Each structure stands twice: as C-alpha cells, then as structure tokens.
Coordinates of C-alpha atoms in Angstrom, one line a residue:
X1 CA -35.0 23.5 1.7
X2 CA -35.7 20.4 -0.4
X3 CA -32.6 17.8 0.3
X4 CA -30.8 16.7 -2.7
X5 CA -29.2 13.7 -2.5
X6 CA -25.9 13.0 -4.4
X7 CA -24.0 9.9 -2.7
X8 CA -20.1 9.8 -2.3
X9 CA -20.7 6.0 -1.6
X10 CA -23.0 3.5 -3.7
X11 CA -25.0 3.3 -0.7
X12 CA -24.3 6.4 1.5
X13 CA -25.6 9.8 0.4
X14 CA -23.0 11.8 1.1
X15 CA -23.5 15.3 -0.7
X16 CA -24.9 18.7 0.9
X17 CA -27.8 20.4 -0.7
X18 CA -26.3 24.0 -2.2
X19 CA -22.7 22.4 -2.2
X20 CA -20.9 21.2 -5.4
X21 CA -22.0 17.4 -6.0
X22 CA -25.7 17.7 -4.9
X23 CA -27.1 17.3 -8.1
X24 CA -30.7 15.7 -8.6
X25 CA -31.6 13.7 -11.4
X26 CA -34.7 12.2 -11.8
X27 CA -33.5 8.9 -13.4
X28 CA -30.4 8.1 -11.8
X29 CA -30.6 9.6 -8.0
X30 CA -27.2 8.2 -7.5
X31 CA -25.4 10.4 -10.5
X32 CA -22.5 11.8 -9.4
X33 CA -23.7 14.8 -12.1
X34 CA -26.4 15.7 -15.0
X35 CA -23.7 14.6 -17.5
X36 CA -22.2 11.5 -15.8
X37 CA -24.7 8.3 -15.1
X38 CA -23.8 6.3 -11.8
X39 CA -23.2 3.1 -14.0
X40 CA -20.5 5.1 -16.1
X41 CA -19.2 6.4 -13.0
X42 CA -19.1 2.7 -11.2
X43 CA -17.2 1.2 -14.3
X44 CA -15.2 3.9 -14.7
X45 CA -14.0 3.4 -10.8
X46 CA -13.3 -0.3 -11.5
X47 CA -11.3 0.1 -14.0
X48 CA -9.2 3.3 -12.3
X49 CA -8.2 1.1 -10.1
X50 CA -7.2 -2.1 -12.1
X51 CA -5.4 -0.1 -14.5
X52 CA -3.7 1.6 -11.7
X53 CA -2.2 -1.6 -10.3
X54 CA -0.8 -2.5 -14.0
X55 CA 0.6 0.9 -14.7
X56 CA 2.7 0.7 -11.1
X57 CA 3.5 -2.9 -12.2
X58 CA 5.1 -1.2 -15.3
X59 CA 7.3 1.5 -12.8
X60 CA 8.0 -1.3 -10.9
X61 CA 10.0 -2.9 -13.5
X62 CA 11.3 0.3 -14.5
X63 CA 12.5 1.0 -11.3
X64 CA 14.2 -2.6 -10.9
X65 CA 15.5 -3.2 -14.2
X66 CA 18.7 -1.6 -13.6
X67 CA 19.6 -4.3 -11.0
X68 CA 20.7 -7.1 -13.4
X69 CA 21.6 -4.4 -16.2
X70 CA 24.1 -3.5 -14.0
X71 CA 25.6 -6.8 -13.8
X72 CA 25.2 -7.0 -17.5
X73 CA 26.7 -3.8 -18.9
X74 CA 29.5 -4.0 -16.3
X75 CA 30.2 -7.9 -18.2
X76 CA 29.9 -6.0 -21.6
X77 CA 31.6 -2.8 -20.5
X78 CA 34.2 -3.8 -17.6
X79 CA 36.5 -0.8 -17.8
X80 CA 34.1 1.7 -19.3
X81 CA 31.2 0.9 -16.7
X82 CA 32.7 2.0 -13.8
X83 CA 30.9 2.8 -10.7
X84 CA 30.1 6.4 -11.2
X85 CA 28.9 5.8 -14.6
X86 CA 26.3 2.8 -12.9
X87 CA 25.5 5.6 -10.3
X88 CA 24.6 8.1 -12.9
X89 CA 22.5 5.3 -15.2
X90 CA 20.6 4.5 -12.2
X91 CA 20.4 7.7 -10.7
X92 CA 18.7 9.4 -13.8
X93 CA 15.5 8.0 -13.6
X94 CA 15.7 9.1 -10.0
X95 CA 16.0 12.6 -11.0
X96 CA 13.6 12.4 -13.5
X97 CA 11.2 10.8 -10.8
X98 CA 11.4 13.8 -8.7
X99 CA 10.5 16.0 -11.2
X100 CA 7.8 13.8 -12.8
X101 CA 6.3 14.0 -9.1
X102 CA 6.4 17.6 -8.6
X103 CA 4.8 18.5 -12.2
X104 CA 2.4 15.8 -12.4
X105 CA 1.6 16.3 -8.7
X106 CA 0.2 20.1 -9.5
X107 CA -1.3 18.8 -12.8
X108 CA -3.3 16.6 -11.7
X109 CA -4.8 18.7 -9.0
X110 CA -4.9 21.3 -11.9
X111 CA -6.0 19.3 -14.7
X112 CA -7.4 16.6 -13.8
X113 CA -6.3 12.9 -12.8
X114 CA -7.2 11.7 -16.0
X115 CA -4.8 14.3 -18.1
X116 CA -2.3 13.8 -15.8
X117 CA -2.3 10.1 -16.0
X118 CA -2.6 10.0 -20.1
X119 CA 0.6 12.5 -20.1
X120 CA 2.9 9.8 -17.9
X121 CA 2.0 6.8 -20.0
X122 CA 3.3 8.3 -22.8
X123 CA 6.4 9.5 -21.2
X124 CA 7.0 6.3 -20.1
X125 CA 6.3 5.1 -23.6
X126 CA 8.5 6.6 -25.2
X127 CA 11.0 7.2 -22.9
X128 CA 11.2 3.1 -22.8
X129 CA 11.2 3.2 -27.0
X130 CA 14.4 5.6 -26.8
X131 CA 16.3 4.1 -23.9
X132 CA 15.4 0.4 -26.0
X133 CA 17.6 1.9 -29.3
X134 CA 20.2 3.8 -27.3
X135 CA 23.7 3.9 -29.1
X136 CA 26.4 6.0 -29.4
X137 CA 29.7 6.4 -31.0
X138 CA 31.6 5.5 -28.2
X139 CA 30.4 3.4 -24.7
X140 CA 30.4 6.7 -23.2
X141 CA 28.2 8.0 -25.6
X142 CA 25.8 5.4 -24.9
X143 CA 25.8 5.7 -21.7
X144 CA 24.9 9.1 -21.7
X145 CA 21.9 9.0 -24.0
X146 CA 20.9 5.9 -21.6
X147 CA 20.6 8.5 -18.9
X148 CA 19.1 10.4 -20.4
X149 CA 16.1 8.3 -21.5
X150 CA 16.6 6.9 -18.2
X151 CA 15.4 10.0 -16.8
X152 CA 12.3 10.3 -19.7
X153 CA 11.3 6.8 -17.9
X154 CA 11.6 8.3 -14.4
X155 CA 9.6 11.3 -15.2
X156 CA 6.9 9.5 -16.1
X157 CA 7.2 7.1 -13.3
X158 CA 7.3 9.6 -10.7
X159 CA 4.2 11.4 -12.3
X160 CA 2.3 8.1 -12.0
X161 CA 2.8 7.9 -8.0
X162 CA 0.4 11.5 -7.6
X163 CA -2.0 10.6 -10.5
X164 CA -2.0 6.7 -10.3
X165 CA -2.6 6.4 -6.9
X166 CA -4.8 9.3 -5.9
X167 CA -6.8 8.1 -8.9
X168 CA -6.7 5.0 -7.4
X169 CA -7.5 5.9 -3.7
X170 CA -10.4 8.0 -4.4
X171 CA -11.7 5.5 -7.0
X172 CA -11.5 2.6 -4.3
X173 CA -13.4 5.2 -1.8
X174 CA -16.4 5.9 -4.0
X175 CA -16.1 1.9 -5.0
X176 CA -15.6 -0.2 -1.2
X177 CA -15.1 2.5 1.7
X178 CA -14.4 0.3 4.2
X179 CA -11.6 -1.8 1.8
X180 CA -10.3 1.2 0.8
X181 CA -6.4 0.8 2.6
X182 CA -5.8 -2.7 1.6
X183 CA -7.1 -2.0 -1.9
X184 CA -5.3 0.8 -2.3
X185 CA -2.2 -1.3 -1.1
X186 CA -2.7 -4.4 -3.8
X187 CA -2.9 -1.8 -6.6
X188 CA -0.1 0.3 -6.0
X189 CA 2.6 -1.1 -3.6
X190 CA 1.9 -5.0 -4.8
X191 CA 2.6 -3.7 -8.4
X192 CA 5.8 -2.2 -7.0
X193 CA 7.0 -4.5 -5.3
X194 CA 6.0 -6.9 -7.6
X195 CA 7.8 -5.0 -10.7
X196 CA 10.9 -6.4 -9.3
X197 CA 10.5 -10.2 -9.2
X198 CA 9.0 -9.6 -12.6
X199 CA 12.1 -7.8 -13.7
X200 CA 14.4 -10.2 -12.8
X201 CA 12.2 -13.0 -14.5
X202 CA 12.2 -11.2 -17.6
X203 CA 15.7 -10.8 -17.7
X204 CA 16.2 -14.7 -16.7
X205 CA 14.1 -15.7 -19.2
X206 CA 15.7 -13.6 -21.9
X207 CA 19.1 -14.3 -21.1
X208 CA 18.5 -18.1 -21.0
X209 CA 17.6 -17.8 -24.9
X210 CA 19.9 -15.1 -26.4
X211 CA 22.8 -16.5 -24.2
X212 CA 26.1 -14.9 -22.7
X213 CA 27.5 -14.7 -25.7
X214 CA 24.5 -11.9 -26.8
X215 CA 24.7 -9.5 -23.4
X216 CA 24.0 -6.7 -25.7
X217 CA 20.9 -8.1 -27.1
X218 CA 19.6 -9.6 -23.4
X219 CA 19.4 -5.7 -21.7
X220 CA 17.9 -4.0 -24.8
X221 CA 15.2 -6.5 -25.3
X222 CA 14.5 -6.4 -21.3
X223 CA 13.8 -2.4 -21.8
X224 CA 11.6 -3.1 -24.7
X225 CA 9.4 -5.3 -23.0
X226 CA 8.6 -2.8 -20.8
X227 CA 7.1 -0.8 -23.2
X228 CA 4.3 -3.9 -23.6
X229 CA 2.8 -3.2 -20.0
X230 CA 1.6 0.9 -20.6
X231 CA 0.8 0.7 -23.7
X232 CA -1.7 -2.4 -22.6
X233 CA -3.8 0.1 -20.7
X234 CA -3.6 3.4 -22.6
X235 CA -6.8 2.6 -24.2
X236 CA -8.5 2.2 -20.7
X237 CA -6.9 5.2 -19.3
X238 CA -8.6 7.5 -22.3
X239 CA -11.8 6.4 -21.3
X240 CA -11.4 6.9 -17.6
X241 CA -13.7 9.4 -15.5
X242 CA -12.5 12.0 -13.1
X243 CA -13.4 11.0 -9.5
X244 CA -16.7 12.2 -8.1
X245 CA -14.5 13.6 -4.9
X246 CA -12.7 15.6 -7.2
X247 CA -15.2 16.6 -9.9
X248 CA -17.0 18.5 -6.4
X249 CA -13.7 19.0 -4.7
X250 CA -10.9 20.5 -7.4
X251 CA -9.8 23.7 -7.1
X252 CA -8.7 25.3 -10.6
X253 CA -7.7 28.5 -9.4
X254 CA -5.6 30.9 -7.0
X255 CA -4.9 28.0 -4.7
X256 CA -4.4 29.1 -1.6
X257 CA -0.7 27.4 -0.6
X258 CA 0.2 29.3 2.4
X259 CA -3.5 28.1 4.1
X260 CA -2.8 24.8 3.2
X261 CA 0.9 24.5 4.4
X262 CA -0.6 26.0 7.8
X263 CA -3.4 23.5 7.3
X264 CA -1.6 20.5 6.3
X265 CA 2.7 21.7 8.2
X266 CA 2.6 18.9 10.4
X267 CA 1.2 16.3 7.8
X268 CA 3.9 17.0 5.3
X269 CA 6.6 16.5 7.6
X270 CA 5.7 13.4 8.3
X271 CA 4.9 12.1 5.1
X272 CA 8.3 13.3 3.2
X273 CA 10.3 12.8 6.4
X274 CA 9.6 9.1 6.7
X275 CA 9.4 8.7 2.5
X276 CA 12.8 10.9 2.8
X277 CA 13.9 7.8 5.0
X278 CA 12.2 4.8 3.3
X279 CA 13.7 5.3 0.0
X280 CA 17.1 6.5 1.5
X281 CA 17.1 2.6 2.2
X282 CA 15.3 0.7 0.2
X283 CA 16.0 2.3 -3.1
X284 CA 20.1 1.8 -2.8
X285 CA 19.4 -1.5 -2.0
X286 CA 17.0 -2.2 -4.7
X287 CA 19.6 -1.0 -7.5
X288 CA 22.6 -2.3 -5.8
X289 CA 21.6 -5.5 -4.7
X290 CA 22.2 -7.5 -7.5
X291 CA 25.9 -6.0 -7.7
X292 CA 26.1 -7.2 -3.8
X293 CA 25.0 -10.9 -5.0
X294 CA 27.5 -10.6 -7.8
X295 CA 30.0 -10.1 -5.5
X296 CA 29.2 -13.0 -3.0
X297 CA 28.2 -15.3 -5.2
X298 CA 31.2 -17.4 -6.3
X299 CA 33.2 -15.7 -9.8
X300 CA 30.0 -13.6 -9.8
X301 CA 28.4 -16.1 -12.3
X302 CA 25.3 -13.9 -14.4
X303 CA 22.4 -16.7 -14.0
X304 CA 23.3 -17.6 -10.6
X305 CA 23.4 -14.0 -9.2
X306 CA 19.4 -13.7 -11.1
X307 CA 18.2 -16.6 -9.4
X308 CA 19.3 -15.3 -6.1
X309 CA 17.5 -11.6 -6.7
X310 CA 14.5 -13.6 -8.0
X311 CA 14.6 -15.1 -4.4
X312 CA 15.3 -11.8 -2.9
X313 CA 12.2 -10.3 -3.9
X314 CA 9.6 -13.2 -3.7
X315 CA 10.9 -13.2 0.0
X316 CA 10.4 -9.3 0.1
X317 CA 6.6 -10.0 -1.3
X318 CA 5.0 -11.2 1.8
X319 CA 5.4 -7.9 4.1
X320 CA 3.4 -6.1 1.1
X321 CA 0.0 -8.5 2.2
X322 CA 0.7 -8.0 6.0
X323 CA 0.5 -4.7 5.7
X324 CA -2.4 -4.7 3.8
X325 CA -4.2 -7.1 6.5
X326 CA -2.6 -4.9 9.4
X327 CA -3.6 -1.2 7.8
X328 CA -8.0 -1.3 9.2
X329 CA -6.8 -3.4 12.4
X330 CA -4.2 -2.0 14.4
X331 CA -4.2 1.2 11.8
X332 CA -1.5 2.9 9.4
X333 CA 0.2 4.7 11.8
X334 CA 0.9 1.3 14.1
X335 CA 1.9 -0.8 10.7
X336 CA 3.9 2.3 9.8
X337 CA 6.2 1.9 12.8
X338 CA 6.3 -1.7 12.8
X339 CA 8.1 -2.0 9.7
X340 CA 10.4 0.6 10.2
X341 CA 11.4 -1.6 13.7
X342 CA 12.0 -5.0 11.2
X343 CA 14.9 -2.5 9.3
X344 CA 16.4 -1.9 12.8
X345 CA 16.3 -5.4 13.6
X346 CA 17.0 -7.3 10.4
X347 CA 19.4 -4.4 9.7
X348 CA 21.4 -5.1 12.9
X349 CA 21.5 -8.8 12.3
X350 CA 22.8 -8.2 8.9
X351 CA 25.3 -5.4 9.3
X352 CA 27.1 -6.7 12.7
X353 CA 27.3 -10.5 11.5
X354 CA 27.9 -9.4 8.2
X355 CA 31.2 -11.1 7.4
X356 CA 29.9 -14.4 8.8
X357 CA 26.6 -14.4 7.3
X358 CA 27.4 -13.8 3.9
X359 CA 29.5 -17.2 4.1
X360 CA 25.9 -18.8 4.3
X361 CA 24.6 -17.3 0.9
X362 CA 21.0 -18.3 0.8
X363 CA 21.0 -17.5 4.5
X364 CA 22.0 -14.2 3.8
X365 CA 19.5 -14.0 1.4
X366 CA 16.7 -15.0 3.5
X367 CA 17.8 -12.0 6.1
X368 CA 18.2 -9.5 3.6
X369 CA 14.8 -10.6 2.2
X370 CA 13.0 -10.3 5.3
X371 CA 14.8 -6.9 5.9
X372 CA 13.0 -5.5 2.5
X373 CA 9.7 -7.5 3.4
X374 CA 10.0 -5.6 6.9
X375 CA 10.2 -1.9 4.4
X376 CA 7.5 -3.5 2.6
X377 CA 5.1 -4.0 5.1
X378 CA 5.5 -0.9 7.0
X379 CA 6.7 2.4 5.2
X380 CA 6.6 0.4 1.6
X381 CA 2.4 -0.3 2.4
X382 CA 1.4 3.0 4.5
X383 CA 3.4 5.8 2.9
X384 CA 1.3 6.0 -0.2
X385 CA -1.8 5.2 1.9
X386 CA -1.5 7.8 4.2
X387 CA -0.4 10.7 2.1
X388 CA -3.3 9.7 -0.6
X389 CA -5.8 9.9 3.0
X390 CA -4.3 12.7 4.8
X391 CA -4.8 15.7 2.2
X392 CA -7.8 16.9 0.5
X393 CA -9.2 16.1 -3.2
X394 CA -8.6 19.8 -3.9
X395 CA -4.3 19.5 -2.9
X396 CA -3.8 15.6 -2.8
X397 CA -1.9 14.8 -5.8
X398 CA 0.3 17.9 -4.6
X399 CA 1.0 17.0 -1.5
X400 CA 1.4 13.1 -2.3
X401 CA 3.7 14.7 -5.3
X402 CA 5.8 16.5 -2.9
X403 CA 6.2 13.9 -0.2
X404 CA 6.9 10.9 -2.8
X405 CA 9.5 13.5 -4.4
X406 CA 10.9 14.1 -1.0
X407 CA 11.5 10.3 -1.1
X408 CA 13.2 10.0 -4.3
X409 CA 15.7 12.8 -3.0
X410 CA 16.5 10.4 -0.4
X411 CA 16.6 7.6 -2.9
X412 CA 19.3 9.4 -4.9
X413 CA 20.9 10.9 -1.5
X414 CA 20.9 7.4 -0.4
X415 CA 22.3 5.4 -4.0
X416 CA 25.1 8.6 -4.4
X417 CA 26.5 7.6 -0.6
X418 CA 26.0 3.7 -1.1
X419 CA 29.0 3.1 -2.8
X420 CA 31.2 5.8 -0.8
X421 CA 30.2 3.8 2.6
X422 CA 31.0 1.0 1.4
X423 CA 34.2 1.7 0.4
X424 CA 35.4 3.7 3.4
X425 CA 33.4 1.9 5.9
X426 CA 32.7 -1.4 4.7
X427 CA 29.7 -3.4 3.4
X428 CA 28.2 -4.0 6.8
X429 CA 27.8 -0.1 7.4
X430 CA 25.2 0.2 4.6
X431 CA 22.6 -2.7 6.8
X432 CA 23.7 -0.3 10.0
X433 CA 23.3 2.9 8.5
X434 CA 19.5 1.7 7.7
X435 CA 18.6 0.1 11.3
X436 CA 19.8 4.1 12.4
X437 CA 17.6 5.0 9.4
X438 CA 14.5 2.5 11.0
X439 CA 14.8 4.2 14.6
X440 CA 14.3 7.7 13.0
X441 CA 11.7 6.4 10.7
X442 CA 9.7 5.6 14.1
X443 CA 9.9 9.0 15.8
X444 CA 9.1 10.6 12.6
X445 CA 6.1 8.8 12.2
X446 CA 4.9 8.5 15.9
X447 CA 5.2 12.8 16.1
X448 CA 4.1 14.1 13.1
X449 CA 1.8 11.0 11.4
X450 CA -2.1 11.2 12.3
X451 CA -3.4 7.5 13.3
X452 CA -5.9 7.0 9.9
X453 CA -8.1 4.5 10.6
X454 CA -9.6 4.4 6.9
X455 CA -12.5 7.3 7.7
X456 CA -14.2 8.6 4.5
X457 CA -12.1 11.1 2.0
X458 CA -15.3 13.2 1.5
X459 CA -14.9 14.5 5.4
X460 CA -11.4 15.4 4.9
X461 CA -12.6 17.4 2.0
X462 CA -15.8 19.1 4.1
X463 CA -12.9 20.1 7.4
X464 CA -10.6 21.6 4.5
X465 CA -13.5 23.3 3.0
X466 CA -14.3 25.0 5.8
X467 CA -10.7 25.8 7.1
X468 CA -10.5 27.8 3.6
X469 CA -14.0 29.2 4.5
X470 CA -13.1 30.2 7.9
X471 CA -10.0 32.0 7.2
X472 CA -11.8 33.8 4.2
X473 CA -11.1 32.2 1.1
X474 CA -13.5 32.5 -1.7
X475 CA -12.7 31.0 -4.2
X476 CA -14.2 28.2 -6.8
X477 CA -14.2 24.6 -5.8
X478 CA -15.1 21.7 -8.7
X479 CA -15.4 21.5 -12.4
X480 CA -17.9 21.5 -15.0
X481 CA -21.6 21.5 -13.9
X482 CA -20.6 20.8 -10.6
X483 CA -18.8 24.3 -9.8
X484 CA -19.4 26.4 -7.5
X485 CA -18.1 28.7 -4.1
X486 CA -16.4 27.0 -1.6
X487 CA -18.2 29.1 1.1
X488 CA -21.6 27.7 -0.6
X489 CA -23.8 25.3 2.2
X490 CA -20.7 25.3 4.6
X491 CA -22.0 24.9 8.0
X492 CA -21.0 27.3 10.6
X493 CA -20.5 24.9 13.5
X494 CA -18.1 23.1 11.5
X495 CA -15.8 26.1 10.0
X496 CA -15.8 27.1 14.1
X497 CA -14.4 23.7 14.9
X498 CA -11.7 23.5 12.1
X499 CA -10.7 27.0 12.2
X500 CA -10.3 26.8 16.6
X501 CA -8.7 23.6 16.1
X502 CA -5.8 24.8 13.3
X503 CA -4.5 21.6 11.8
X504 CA -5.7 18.0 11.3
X505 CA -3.7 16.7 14.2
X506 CA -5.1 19.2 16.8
X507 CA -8.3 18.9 16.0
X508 CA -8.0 15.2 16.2
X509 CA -6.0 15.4 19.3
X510 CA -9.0 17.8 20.7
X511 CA -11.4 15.8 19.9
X512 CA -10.7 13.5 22.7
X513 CA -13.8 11.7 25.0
X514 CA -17.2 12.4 24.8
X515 CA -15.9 15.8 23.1
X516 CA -15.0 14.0 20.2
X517 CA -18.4 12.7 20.0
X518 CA -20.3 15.9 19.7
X519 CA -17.5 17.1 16.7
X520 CA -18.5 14.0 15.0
X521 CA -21.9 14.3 15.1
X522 CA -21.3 18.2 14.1
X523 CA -20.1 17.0 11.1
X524 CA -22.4 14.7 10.3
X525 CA -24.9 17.5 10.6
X526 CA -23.2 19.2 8.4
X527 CA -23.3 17.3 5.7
X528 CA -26.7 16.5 6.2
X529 CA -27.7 19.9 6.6

C-alpha cells in the first residue's frame, strides 16, 4: 500500500492511508484536503484562535456587566430593584447560558464549528441591541424585558464556550502542539477573566462623563458598547475554516450516545462535577461583589465602589498566567487541584476573620482578589482545557457543552442561595461555604480527572475511533471529500486495546511500566500503518 501522507501538525504527518484525512495532492502534500490548500488552512487557524480570544473578551463583559449595573439600577430604582428582581436580571443570562451550551454544544458537533460560532455572534448581537433599548411602561416592565434580553445575551454566550473554544483548541493543536494548553488558556480564560476589569473600566469611564446625575444613560450606554466587540470579528468568523481534526473526525449521523457515555462516564463527571463547583463560587461572587463593596465602602459611594472592583479583578488576573505556565509542567490535573486548595485557604481567611478584615478595606480587597486569582488559576485555567482535551473531535463540543452547562447550573444554584446565606447566616458563610466548596473541588478532580499532559488531539480521536469500531459501530466519520467509514484503516491491535481497556482512565491506568510503552508504540503503528 502506497503511504499517503496528510499531516495533523505542520510538521508531523499524522493521517492513515485509507482513513478520512489521507488525502494526496501533488502540489500541496501538507493539504489537509483536495479543496483546502495548507496556507488557507494555516491562516485560517491563526485567525480561529485570535478571534476566539476577542469573542470570550466580549462574554466576559457580558458576564460582568451586571456587577456595577446592579449598583446603578438599585441608585435609580431603590424600592423597585429589590433583591429578587437583581437575582432574576442576573440570573437570566445564566439560564440562557445553559441553554446556549446545550444547543450550540450538539450544533457544533453537528454542523460544524464554523456555523455554530456565526449563529452565537449574532445572538449576542442582537440580544445586546435589545437589552441596550429596553423600556417599559413601568420599572417592572423594564426589568422584565431586561431579562429577557438578558437571557438572548446568555444564550449566545454560553454557545460560544463549545464552539469558541473547541475551535480554538483544535485550531492551536494543528497550529503549536506542544503550546497548545497555555494557548488555549490566553484565548479563552484571559478574555474571561479579562471581560471584567474591562467592564468595570467601561463603566468608570462612562459614568465619569455622563455623571450621577445621568444613571440612566451610564448602564444603557455600557450594554451598547458591548455590541462593538462581536461585531469587530463577524467578518473574520465568516471566513473561518473547519478544523482539519474535525473535517476527518465529525460524525453527522446516528451518534452513538450510549457508547460514548460508557466511553467517556468517568470523564464527564469530572468535568461538570468540578465546573458544577467552580461556578457555584465564582459566578455569585462575580455578580455580587460589587453589591458587597457597596456595602463596605463608606455611604456606598458609586465611583469609589468601581475603583475598588477594578482592583478586584486586576488582582484576580495573575492566577489566569500561572496557570497557563503551570498546565505542560506539573500538568492540568495538579494546577486543577491547586487552585481549588487557594479557595479553601483564602476562603477560610476571609470567612472566619470576616468582621475584622472588612475594617481594613483594601486589605479585604487584596484577600478576596487572591481568593478569585486562586479560581482563576486552577479550575478558572484547566476546566475548559481539559474538557476541550479529554473528548473526541467527533463529541467535543457536546461534552464541553454539557459540562460548561453543568457549571452554569451551579452558577445560578449558587447566585439564587447567595443572598439567602447571607441573610440567615451571615456574610462570612458565603467565603466558608466556598473553602467547603474548594475541598470537594479536589476529590472531584483527583477521582474522576485524567492527568493530561498536553498529548496530541488526533490520538484521542484514533482510541475513540476504534472504541466505536470495536463495539460495532459503523457509521460515517468526516465531511465533504474527506468522508468515509469509521471502521476504514482501523488497526486491530489498537481496537483490542481500547475495547479491553473500556474507558480513557483505565486504559491509561493499564498502561502502567514498560506496558505502557508497547500501547504507545501500538498506536503509533497504527497510525502509521
């Protein structure tokens, strides 16, 4: 058999001959297909992932900007904004974040990344046009038809965590293997993170020229700047290529779910258990952090309270580039678990001197920074990271989908019971409540995460291939000219190993010692074969 070769990597010919992907052109030996050049491809990649990183900058803001427009409306609105009406505002775009990551999760596994990504820019869009012009006859009125814009927003920002950032991960594979985790960690959790700072600015700077006397004016404009930042890259995001992993690696049809929940069981509950706990805290105190400032800082004075959650989340930044130096050396697993420790220790320190340490303001500050920076580093870094590494092309914006939904169900769990615990328990009890949350971040992670060490996607996507073979699936894997069976050039050796082994984590876990040396060169036949 003549060998075709196809390369997943610039520089690392990665395809097997009678597989989809090994596609020889006489011209360009590194196309990823006869109708896309290896130049268009490699562009195309670069700018996945830049645009990427502004999108999430965009959902960052988003998902901040209700932090001072609390404090804001509740100045403008002081008997009609009550708390449950600020819980239902900021828990909209929650819901609709959840649902945005289901849908768009299955599209874009379905469809394509591309599709998927053009549909939740212009959610996001217009969602942002409508919640800018929102009005009513009465407060309440408004409020309501801000929700529900609010939640237009959030389904469009919870689509872009599937298609953004498995776009993103499998772009940065084909584009810089081994600089894949902390790439993938500067254009999607950076842009996060960063989307808060940035709101706060924003709103700073606003307010500083319309005034206290224009409130009205100060939180509309802030919604309509946000509209600036997707519609930047729309034009970028048209011309954008399907990944080569998922141009061989998509499947269109008859998915087969209950293989892949016995394939991928332990996986999943690792990934939504720990988002499930990540967002329980840091989401709540995202959204209510400004109305904690407000209520520390002295008559809760509007520019005052900004300036302090601009602080708060320039000292929450750094944990985001420790974790991206930490993810290739001690691995994503490790980092995971060390941040989740920094919320049971800054938490502690926080919640048990809390009534003395908020005395100190810009010492309390500092703590509660370094307790987010702590989030940021560890779950805030690695969550996305590992659920765009630990799944297949063929179910990866799924299964990202479903575990970053899992999360936003723990961010609205957690920002429905914020103001409850407070109230009955006390302030403090929210910074305890999220150690407890820290300690059962760690034992999820250290039972059910597998320790990713930044290995190539396209190997995932050769064991899952032969887990489907093995257990006699037949189906179609890829699109366009690179379709074909999935069963097509699968090497029997490997299909024995994946289907003896039964899940990711055994097989890793078998493949211990010099035993783990033969698999890996069993694979590497394989895809050489």
């Amino acid at each position: 058999m003549a060998e075709l070769k196809s390369d997943y990597m610039d520089e690392k010919p990665e395809a097997v001959a009678g597989t989809p992907g090994a596609i020889a052109v006489a011209d360009d030996p590194k196309a990823p297909s006869k109708e896309v050049s290896s130049k268009r491809q490699r562009i195309s990649n670069i700018f996945t992932i830049f645009a990427a990183g502004a999108a999430l900058v965009s959902d960052g803001y988003f998902n901040n900007l209700m932090t001072m427009t609390n404090v804001v409306l509740k100045k403008i609105y002081p008997t009609d904004y009550t708390p449950a009406v600020s819980t239902q505002v900021s828990n909209a775009l929650l819901v609709g974040a959840i649902l945005g990551q289901l849908t768009i999760g299955l599209t874009c596994d379905y469809l394509g990344r591309k599709a998927a990504i053009i549909i939740t820019t212009g959610l996001i869009v217009v969602g942002a046009i409508l919640a800018t012009a929102s009005n009513g006859p009465t407060p309440s009125g408004m409020f309501w038809m801000l929700t529900v814009t609010r939640g237009i927003i959030g389904f469009g920002v919870g689509g872009e965590y599937p298609a953004s950032s498995t776009s993103a991960s499998e772009a940065a594979n084909e584009h810089a293997l081994k600089q894949r985790g902390p790439i993938f960690i500067l254009v999607t959790n950076l842009p996060l993170s960063f989307g808060g700072p940035l709101a706060v600015i924003i709103f700073l700077i606003v307010f500083t020229a319309a005034g206290a006397n224009h409130l009205g004016t100060v939180w509309r404009v802030c919604f309509g700047i946000g509209i600036i930042m997707p519609l930047a890259i729309f034009y970028f995001r048209i011309k954008m290529l399907n990944s080569k992993l998922y141009r061989r690696g998509a499947i269109k049809r008859s998915v087969p779910y209950g293989l892949v929940l016995r394939y991928y069981w332990k996986d999943l509950i690792g990934t939504c258990g720990a988002w499930f706990l990540y967002d329980f805290v840091t989401f709540p105190n995202g959204v209510f952090s400004g109305t904690i400032l407000s209520s520390i800082v002295p008559n809760g004075d509007i520019l005052r309270t900004g300036e302090y959650q601009l602080l708060l989340g320039i000292i929450a930044l750094p944990g985001v580039f420790i974790g991206a130096f930490l993810c290739n050396r001690i691995g994503r697993k490790t980092t995971m678990m060390v941040g989740f420790t920094g919320y049971l220790i800054f938490g502690l320190i926080i919640g048990l001197a809390y009534d003395k340490i908020t005395n100190i303001l810009p010492l309390f500050v500092v703590f509660y920074g370094l307790f987010n920076s702590s989030g940021n580093l560890g779950p805030g870094d690695m969550l996305g990271l590992i659920s765009s590494e630990s799944y297949a092309t063929a179910v990866r914006g799924t299964c990202y989908g479903l575990s970053a939904a899992l999360g936003k169900t723990g961010a609205a769990v957690g920002v429905e019971a914020f103001t409850p615990i407070q109230t009955n328990l006390g302030k403090k009890w929210t910074f305890i409540i999220a150690a407890i949350c820290g300690v059962a971040g760690v034992l999820v992670t250290f039972f059910f995460v597998r320790d990713l060490k930044g290995e190539d996607l396209a190997q995932e996507d050769e064991k899952f291939r032969a887990y489907l073979v093995g257990h006699g699936w037949s189906g179609e894997m890829g699109e366009d000219d690179l379709v074909g069976l999935a069963s097509e050039g699968v090497n029997p050796a490997l299909v024995d190993e994946v289907v003896g082994a039964g899940s990711p984590a055994a097989l890793e876990e078998g493949g211990k010692g010099d035993h783990r040396e033969m698999k890996r060169a069993e694979i590497a036949d394989a895809k050489n074969f």
